mmCIF file of C-alpha atoms in Angstrom:
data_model
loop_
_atom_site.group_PDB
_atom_site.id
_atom_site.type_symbol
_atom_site.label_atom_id
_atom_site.label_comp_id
_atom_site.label_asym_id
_atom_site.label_seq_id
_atom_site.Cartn_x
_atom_site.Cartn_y
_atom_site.Cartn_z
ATOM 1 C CA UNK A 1 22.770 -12.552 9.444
ATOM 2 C CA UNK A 2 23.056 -9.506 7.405
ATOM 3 C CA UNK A 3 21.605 -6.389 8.308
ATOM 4 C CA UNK A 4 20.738 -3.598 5.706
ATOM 5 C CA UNK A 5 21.634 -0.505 6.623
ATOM 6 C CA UNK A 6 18.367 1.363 5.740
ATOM 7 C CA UNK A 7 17.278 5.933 6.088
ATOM 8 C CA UNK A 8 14.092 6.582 6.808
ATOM 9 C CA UNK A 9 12.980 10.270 4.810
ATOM 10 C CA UNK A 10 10.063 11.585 6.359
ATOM 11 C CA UNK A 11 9.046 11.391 9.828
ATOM 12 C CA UNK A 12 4.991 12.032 9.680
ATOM 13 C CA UNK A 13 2.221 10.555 10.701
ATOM 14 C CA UNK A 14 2.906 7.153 9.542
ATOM 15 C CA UNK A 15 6.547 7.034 10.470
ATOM 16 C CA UNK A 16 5.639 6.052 14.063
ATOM 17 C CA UNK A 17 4.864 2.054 13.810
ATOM 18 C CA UNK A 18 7.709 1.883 11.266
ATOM 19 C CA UNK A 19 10.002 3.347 13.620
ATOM 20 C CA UNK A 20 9.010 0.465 16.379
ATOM 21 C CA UNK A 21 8.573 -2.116 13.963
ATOM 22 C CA UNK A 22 12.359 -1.602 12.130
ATOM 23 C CA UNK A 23 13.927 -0.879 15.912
ATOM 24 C CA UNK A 24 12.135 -3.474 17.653
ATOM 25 C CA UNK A 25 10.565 -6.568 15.180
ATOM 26 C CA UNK A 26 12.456 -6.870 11.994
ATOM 27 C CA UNK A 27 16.322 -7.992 12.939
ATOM 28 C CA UNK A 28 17.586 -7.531 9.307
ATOM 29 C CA UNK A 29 17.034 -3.710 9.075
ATOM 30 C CA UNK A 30 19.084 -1.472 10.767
ATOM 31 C CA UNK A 31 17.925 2.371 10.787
ATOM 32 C CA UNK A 32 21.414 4.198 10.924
ATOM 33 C CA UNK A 33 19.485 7.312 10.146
ATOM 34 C CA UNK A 34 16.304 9.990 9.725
ATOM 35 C CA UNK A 35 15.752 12.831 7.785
ATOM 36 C CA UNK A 36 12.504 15.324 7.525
ATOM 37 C CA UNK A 37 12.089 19.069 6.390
ATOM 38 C CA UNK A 38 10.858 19.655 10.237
ATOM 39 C CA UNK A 39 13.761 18.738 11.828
ATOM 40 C CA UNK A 40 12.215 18.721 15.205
ATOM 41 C CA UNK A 41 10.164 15.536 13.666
ATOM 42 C CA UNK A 42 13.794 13.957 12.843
ATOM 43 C CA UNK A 43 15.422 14.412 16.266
ATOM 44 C CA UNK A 44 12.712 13.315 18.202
ATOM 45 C CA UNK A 45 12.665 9.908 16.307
ATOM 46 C CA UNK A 46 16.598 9.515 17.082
ATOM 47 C CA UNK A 47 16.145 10.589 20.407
ATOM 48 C CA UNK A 48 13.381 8.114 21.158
ATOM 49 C CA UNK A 49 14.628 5.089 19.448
ATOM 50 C CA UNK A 50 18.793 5.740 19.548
ATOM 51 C CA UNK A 51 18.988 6.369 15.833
ATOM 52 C CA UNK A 52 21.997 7.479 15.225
ATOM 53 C CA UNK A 53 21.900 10.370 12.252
ATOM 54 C CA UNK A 54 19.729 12.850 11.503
ATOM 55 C CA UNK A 55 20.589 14.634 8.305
ATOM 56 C CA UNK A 56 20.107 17.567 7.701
ATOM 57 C CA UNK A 57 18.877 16.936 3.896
ATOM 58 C CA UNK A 58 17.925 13.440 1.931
ATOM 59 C CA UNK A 59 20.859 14.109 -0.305
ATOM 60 C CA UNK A 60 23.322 13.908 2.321
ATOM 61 C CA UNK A 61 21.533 10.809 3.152
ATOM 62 C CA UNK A 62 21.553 9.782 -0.567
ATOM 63 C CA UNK A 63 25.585 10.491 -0.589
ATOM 64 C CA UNK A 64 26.169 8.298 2.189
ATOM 65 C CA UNK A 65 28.155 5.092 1.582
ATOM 66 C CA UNK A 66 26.722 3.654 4.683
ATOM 67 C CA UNK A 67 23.128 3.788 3.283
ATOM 68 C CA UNK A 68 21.913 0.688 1.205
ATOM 69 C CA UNK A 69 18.344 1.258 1.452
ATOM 70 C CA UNK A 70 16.004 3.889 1.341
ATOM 71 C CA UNK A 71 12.781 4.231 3.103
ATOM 72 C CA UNK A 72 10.598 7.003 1.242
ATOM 73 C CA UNK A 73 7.283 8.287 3.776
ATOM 74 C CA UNK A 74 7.427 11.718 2.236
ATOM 75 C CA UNK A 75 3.875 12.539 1.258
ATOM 76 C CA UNK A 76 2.435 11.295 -2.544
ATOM 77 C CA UNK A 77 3.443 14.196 -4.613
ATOM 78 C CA UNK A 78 6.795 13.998 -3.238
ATOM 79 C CA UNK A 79 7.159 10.623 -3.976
ATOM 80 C CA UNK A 80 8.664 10.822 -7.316
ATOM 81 C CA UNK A 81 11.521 13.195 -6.449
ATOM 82 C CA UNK A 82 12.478 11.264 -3.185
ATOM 83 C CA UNK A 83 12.734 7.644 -5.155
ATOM 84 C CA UNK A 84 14.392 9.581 -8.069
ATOM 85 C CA UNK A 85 17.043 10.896 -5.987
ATOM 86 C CA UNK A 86 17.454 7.609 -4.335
ATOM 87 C CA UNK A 87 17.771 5.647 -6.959
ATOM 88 C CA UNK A 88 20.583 7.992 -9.004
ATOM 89 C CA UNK A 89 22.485 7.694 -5.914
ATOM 90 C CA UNK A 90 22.606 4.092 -5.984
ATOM 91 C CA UNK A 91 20.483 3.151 -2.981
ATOM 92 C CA UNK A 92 17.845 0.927 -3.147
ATOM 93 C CA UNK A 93 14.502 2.144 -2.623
ATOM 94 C CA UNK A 94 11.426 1.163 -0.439
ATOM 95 C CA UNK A 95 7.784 4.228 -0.673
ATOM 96 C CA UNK A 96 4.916 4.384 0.578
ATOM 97 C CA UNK A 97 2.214 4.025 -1.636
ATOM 98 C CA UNK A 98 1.592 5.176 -4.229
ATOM 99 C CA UNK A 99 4.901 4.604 -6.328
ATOM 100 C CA UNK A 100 4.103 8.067 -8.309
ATOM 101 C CA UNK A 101 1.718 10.560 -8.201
ATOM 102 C CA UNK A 102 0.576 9.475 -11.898
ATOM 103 C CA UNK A 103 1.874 6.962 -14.017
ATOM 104 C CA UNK A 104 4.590 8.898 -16.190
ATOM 105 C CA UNK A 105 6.674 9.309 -12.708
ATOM 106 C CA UNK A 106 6.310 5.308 -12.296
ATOM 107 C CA UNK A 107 7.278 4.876 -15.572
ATOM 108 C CA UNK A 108 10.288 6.334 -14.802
ATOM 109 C CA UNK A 109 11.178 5.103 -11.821
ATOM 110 C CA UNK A 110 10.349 1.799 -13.278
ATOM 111 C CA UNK A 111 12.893 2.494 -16.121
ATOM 112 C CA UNK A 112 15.620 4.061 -13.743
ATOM 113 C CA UNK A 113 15.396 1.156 -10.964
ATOM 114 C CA UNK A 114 16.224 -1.359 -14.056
ATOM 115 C CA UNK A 115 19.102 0.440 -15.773
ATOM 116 C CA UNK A 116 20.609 0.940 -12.365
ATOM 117 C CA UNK A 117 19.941 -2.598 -11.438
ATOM 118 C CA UNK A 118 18.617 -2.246 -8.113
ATOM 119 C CA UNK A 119 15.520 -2.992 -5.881
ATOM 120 C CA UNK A 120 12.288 -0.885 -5.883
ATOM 121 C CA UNK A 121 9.144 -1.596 -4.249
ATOM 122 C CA UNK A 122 7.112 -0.334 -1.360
ATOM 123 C CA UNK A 123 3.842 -0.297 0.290
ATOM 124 C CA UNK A 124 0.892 -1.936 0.837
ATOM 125 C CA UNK A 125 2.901 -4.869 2.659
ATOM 126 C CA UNK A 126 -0.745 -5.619 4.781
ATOM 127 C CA UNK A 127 -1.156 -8.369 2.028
ATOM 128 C CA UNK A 128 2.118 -10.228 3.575
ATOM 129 C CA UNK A 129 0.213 -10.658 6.937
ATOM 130 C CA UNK A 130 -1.966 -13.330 8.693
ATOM 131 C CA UNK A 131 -5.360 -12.530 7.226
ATOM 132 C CA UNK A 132 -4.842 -11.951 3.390
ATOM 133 C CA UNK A 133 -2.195 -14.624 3.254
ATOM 134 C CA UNK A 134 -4.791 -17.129 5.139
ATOM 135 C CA UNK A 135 -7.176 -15.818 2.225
ATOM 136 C CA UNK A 136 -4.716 -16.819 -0.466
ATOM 137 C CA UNK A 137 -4.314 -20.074 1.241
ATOM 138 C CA UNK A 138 -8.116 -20.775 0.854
ATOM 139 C CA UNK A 139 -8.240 -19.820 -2.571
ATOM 140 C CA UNK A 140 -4.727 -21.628 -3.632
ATOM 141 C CA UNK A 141 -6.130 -24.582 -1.803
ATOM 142 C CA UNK A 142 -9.740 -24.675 -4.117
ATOM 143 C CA UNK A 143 -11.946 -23.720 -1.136
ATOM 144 C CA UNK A 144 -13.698 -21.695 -3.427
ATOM 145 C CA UNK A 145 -13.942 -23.833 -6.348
ATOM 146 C CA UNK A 146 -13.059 -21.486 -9.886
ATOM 147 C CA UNK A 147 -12.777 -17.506 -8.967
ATOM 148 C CA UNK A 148 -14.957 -15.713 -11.108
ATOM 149 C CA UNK A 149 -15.510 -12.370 -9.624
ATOM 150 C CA UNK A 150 -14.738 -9.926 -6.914
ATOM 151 C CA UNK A 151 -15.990 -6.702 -5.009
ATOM 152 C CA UNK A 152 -14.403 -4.565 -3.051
ATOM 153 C CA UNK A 153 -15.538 -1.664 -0.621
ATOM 154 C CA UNK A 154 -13.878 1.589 0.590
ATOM 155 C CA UNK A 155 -16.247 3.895 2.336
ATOM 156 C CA UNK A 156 -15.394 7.155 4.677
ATOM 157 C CA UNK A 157 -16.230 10.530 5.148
ATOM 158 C CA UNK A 158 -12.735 11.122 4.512
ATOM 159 C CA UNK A 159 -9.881 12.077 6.813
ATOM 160 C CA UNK A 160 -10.221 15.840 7.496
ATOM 161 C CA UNK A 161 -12.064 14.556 10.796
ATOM 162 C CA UNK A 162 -9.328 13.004 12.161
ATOM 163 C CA UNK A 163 -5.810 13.667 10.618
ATOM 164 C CA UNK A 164 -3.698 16.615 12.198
ATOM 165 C CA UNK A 165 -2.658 17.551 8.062
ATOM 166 C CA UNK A 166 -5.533 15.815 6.126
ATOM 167 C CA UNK A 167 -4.951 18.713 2.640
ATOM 168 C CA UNK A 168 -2.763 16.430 0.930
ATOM 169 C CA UNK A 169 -5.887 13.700 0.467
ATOM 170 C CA UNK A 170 -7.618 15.792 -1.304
ATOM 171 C CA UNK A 171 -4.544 16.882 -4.029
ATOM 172 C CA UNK A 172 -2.483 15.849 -6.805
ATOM 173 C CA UNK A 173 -1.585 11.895 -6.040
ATOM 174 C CA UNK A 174 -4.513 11.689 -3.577
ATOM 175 C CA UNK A 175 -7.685 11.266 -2.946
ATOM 176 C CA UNK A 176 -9.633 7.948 -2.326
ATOM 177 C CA UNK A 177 -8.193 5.902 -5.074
ATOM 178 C CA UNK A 178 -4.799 6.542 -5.054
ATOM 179 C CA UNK A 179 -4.847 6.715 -1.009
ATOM 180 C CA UNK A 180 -6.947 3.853 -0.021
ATOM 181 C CA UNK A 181 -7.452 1.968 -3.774
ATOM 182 C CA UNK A 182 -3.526 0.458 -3.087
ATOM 183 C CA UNK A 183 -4.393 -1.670 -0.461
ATOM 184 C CA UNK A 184 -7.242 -3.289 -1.769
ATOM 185 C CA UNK A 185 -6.192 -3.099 -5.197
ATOM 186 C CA UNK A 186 -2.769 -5.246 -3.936
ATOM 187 C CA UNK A 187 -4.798 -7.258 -2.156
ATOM 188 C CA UNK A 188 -7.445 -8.594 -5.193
ATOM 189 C CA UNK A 189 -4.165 -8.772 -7.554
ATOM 190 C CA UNK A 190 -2.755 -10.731 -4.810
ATOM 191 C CA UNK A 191 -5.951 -13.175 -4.517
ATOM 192 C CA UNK A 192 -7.361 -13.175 -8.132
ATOM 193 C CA UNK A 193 -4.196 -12.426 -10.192
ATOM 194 C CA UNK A 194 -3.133 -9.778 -12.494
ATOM 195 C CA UNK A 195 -5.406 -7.298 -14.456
ATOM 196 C CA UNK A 196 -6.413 -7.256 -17.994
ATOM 197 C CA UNK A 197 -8.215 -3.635 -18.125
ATOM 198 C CA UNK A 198 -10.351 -1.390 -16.203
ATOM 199 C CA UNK A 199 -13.213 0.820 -16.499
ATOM 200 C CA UNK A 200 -14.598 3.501 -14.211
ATOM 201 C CA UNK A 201 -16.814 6.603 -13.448
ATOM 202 C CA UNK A 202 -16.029 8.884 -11.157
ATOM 203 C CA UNK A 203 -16.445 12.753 -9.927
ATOM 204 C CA UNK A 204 -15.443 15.712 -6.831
ATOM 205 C CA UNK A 205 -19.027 15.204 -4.799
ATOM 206 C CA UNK A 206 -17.954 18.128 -3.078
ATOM 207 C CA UNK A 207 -15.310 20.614 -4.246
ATOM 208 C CA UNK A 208 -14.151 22.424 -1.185
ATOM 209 C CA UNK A 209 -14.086 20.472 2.566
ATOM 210 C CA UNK A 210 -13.543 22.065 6.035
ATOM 211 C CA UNK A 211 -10.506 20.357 8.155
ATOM 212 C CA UNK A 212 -12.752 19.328 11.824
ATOM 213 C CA UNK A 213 -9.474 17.909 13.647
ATOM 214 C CA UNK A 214 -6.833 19.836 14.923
ATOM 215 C CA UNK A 215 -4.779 21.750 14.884
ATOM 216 C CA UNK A 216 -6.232 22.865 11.383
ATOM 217 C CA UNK A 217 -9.589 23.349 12.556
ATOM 218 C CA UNK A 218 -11.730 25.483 10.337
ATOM 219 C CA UNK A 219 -9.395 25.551 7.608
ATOM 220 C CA UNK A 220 -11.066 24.587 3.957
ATOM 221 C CA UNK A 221 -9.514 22.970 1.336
ATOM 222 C CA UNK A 222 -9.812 22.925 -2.351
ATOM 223 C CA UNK A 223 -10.568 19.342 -3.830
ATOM 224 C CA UNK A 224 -8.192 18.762 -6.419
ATOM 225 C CA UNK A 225 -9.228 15.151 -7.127
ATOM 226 C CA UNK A 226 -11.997 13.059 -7.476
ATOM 227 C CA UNK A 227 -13.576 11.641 -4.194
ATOM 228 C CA UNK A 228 -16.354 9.448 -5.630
ATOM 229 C CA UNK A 229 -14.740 6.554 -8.018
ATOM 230 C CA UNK A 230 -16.133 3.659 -8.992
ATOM 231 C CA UNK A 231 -14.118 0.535 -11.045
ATOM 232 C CA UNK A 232 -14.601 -2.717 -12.863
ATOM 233 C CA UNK A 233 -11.286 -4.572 -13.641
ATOM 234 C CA UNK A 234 -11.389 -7.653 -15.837
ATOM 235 C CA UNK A 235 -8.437 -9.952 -14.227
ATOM 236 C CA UNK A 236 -6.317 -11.796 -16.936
ATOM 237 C CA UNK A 237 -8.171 -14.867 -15.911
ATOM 238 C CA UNK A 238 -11.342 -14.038 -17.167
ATOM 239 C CA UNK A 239 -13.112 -12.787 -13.792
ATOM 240 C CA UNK A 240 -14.500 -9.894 -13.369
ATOM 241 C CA UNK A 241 -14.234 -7.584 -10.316
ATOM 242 C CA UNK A 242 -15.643 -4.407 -9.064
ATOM 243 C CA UNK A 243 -14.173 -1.459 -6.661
ATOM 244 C CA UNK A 244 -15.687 1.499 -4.884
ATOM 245 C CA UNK A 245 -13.440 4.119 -3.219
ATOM 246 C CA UNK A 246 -15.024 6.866 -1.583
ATOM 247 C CA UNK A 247 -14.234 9.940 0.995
ATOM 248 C CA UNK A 248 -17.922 11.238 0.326
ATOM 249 C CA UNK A 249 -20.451 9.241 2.622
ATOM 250 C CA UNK A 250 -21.275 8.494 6.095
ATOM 251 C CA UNK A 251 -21.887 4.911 6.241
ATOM 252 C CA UNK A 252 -21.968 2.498 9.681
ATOM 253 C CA UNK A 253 -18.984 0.822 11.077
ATOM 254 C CA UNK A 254 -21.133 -2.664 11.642
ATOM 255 C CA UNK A 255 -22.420 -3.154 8.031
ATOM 256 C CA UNK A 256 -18.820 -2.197 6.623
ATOM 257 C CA UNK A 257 -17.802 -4.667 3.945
ATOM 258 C CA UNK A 258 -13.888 -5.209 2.000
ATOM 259 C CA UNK A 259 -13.256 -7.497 -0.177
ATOM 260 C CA UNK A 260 -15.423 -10.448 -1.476
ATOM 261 C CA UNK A 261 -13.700 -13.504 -3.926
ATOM 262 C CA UNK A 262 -16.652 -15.209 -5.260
ATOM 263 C CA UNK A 263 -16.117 -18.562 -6.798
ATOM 264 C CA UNK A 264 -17.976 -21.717 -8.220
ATOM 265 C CA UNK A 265 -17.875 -23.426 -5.097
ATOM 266 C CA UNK A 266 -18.165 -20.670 -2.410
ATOM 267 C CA UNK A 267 -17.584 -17.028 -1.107
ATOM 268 C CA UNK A 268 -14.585 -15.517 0.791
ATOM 269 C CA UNK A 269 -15.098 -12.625 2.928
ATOM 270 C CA UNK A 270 -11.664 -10.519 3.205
ATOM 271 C CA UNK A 271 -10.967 -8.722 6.144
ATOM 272 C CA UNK A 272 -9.832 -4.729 5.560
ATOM 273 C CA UNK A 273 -6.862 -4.441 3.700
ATOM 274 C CA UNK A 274 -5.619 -1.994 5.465
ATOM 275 C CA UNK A 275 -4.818 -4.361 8.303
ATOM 276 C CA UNK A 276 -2.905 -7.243 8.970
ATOM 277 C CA UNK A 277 -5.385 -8.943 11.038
ATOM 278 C CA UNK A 278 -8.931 -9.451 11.234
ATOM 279 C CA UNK A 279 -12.385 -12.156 10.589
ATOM 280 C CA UNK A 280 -11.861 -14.658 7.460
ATOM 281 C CA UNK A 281 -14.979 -15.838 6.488
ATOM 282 C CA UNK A 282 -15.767 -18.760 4.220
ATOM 283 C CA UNK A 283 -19.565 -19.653 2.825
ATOM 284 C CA UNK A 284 -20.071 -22.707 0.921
ATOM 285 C CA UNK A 285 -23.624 -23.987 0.009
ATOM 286 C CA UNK A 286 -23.037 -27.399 2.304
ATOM 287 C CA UNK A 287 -22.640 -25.348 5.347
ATOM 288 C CA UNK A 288 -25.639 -22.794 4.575
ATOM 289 C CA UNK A 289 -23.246 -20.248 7.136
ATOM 290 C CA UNK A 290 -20.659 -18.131 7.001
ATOM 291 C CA UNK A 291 -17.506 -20.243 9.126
ATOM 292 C CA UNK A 292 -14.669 -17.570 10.309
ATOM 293 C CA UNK A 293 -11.501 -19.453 9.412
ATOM 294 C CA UNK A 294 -8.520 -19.523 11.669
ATOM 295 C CA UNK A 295 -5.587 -17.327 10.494
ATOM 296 C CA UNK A 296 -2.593 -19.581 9.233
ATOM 297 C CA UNK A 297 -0.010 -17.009 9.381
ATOM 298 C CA UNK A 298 3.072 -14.618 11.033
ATOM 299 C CA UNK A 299 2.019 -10.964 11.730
ATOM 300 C CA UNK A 300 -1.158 -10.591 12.631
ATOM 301 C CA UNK A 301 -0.891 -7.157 14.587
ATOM 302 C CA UNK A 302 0.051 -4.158 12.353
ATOM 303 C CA UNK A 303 3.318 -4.795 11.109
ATOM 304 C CA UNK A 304 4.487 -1.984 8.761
ATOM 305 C CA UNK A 305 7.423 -2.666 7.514
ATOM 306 C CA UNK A 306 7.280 -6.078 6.681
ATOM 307 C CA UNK A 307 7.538 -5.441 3.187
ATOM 308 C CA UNK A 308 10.628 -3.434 4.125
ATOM 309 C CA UNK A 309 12.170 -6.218 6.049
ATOM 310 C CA UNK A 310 11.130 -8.671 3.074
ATOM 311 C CA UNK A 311 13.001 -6.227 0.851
ATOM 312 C CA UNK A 312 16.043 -6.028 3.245
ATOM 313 C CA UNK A 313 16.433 -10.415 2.887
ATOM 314 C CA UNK A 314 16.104 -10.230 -0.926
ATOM 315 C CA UNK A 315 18.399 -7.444 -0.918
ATOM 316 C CA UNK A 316 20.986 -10.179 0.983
ATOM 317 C CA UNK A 317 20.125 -13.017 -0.416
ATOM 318 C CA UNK A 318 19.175 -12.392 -4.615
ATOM 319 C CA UNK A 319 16.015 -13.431 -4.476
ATOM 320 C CA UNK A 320 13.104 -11.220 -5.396
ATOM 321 C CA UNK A 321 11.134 -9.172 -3.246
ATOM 322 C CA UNK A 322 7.491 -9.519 -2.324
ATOM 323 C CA UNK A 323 6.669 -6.087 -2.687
ATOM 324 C CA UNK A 324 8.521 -4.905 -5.721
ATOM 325 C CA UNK A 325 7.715 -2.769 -8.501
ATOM 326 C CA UNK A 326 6.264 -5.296 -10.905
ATOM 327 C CA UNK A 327 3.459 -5.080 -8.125
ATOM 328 C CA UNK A 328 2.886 -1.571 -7.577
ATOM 329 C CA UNK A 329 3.668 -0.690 -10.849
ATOM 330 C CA UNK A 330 0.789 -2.639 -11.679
ATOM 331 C CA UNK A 331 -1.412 -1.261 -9.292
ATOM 332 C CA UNK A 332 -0.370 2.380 -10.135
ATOM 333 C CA UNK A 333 -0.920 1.767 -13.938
ATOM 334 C CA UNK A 334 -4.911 0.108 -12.687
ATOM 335 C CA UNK A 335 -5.386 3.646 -10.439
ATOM 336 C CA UNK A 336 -4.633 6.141 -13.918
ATOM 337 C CA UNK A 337 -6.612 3.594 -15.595
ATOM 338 C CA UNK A 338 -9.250 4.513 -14.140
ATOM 339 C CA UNK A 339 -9.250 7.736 -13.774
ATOM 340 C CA UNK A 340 -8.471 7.528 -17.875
ATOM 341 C CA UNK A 341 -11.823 5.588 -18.240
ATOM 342 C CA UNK A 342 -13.521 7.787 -16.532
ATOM 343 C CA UNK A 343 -12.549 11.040 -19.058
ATOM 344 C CA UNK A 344 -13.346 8.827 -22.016
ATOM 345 C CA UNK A 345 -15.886 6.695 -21.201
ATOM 346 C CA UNK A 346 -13.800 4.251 -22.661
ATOM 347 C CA UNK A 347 -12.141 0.654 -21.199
ATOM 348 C CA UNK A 348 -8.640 1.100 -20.409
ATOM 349 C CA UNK A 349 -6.160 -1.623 -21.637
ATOM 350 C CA UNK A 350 -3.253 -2.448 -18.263
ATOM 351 C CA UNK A 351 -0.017 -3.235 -20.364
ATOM 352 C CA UNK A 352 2.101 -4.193 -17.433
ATOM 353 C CA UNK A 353 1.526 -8.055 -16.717
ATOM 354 C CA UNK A 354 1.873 -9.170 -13.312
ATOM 355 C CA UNK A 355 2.961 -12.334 -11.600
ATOM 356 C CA UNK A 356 2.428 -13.202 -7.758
ATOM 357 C CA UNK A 357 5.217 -13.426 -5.952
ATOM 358 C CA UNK A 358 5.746 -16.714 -3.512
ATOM 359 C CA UNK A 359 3.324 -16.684 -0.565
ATOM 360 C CA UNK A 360 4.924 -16.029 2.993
ATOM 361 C CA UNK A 361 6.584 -18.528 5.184
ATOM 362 C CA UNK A 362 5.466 -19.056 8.436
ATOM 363 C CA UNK A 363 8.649 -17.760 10.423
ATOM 364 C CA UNK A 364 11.085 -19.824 12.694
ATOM 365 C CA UNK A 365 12.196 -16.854 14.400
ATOM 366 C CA UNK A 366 9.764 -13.770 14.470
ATOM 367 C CA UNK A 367 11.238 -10.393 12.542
ATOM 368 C CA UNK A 368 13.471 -12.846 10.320
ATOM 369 C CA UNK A 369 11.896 -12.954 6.267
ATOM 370 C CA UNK A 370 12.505 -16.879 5.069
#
């Protein structure tokens, strides 16, 4: 069994379930080494999971030979630069979402990953777990007759509340769209197929916000970006779909909805995309209730990095990889769509086409990608 040898760059908030999950889940990565501008951040991930390099900037990461793959959790705007760097250097690369802070940087990463010939992808990899995949499943399998539509929900106050560095939501390559919209725009391309165009109003509700959670408290922000977005996508088959991001209102946790697939024969409630887990429910007119379906698949607890580790086999074997830049090129191109529609009151055509890739296999060995 091969193991890529994969650098993590960036060790914030979200590094700390990739660092388990890579160390302790997925046996075909191995992390040989960190990197953050706080080096603290860096040397207290080696020293708590045996890494063994921290360097002391991503280019010496970049320039070594060692380093196949490149994990990028730098924050949005930084995105671009990190996977730029990468990819001149000849390393394949792996981001959080989104792939670029606007669509001319995934453009060019797009471009530069092809004439280099080399792997680019990255997050949301929630899609690859139990619940969405047991959602495919029911739709693959005609449980819902014909899809013809879609809805999807994403409601907060936003993260100021909570986060310990919550500024960067609300600037360039933030905000609820470009934050949140990924995973449940992966997820409906994922279930429904690709999309044909978009349209979309949306506005700043509030133009300044005050960080509540610490150690910020009190601090107030500028809102660079819109908060309040609402979207209509017309898939490629026809369907029709809608999506709401918002950071703006308070709203229940018990009447929160995600994702609904509505088709000739029935209903499919998606659990948040944001997770690997959660309730599948299925409504079909013969039952007259909603059934919660078993889940039919691996990884139902949050495994971040799966898309990784399904990066790291197709890296080893030539085959393609789940999460790969077709995908969140796609998705990237749908997010400026929108926020294109929205300045010109206009439908926005999506020139990318997109193509699911195969849906998981139900492992033989847990942490190993089929």
């Amino acid at each position: 069994m091969k193991r890529i040898k994969t650098v993590m760059i960036g060790v914030g908030n979200i590094s700390g379930i990739y660092l388990k999950n890579i160390t302790q889940t997925f046996k075909e990565l191995e992390l040989i080494g960190v990197c953050d501008l706080i080096r603290e951040r860096a040397e207290k991930a080696q020293q708590e999971y045996g890494i063994p390099t921290v360097y002391e900037t991503m280019h010496d990461a970049f320039k070594d030979p060692q380093v196949e793959l490149v994990l990028n959790l730098t924050q949005p705007y930084e995105h671009f630069e990190v996977s730029k760097a990468a990819l001149e250097a000849g390393k394949h690369v792996y981001s959080e979402k989104p792939l670029g802070a606007d669509l001319e940087e995934g453009k060019k990463l797009l471009a530069l990953a092809k004439e280099k010939g080399l792997h680019l992808g990255g997050a949301p990899d929630t899609f690859l777990g139990a619940a969405i995949q047991t959602c495919r499943r029911l739709i693959d399998d005609g449980f819902i007759g014909t899809p013809i539509g879609s809805a999807a929900y994403m409601i907060t106050h936003g993260p100021e509340s909570w986060h310990p560095d919550p500024e960067f939501f609300y600037k360039r390559g933030g905000g609820p769209m470009f934050d949140m919209g990924p995973y449940y725009l992966t997820a409906m391309i994922n279930l429904m197929g690709g999309v044909k165009r978009v349209f979309s109003a949306s506005r700043i509700s509030f133009p300044q916000r005050t960080i509540t959670s610490q150690p910020q408290a009190g601090k107030v922000v500028d809102v660079d970006v819109n908060t309040y977005v609402a979207g209509t996508v017309q898939y490629e088959s026809g369907a029709i779909g809608t999506i709401f991001t918002t950071f703006d209102l308070h709203f229940p946790e018990k009447k929160k909805r995600f994702i609904e697939i509505y088709g000739s024969e029935g209903t499919l409630f998606v659990p948040d995309p944001n997770c690997f887990s959660g309730a599948v429910e299925l409504y079909r007119p013969e039952d007259g209730v909603c059934k919660e379906i078993p889940l039919m698949y691996a990884y139902p607890e949050n495994s971040r990095g799966l898309g990784l580790a399904d990066m790291a086999k197709a890296i080893a074997t030539g085959r393609e990889a789940r999460c790969d830049v077709q995908q969140t090129y796609h998705v990237l191109e749908m997010m400026a769509g929108f926020a294109t529609s929205a300045k010109t009151g206009q439908w926005t055509e999506i020139e990318s086409r997109y193509h699911r890739a195969p849906a998981m296999v139900r492992p033989t060995l847990k942490g190993i990608l089929d």
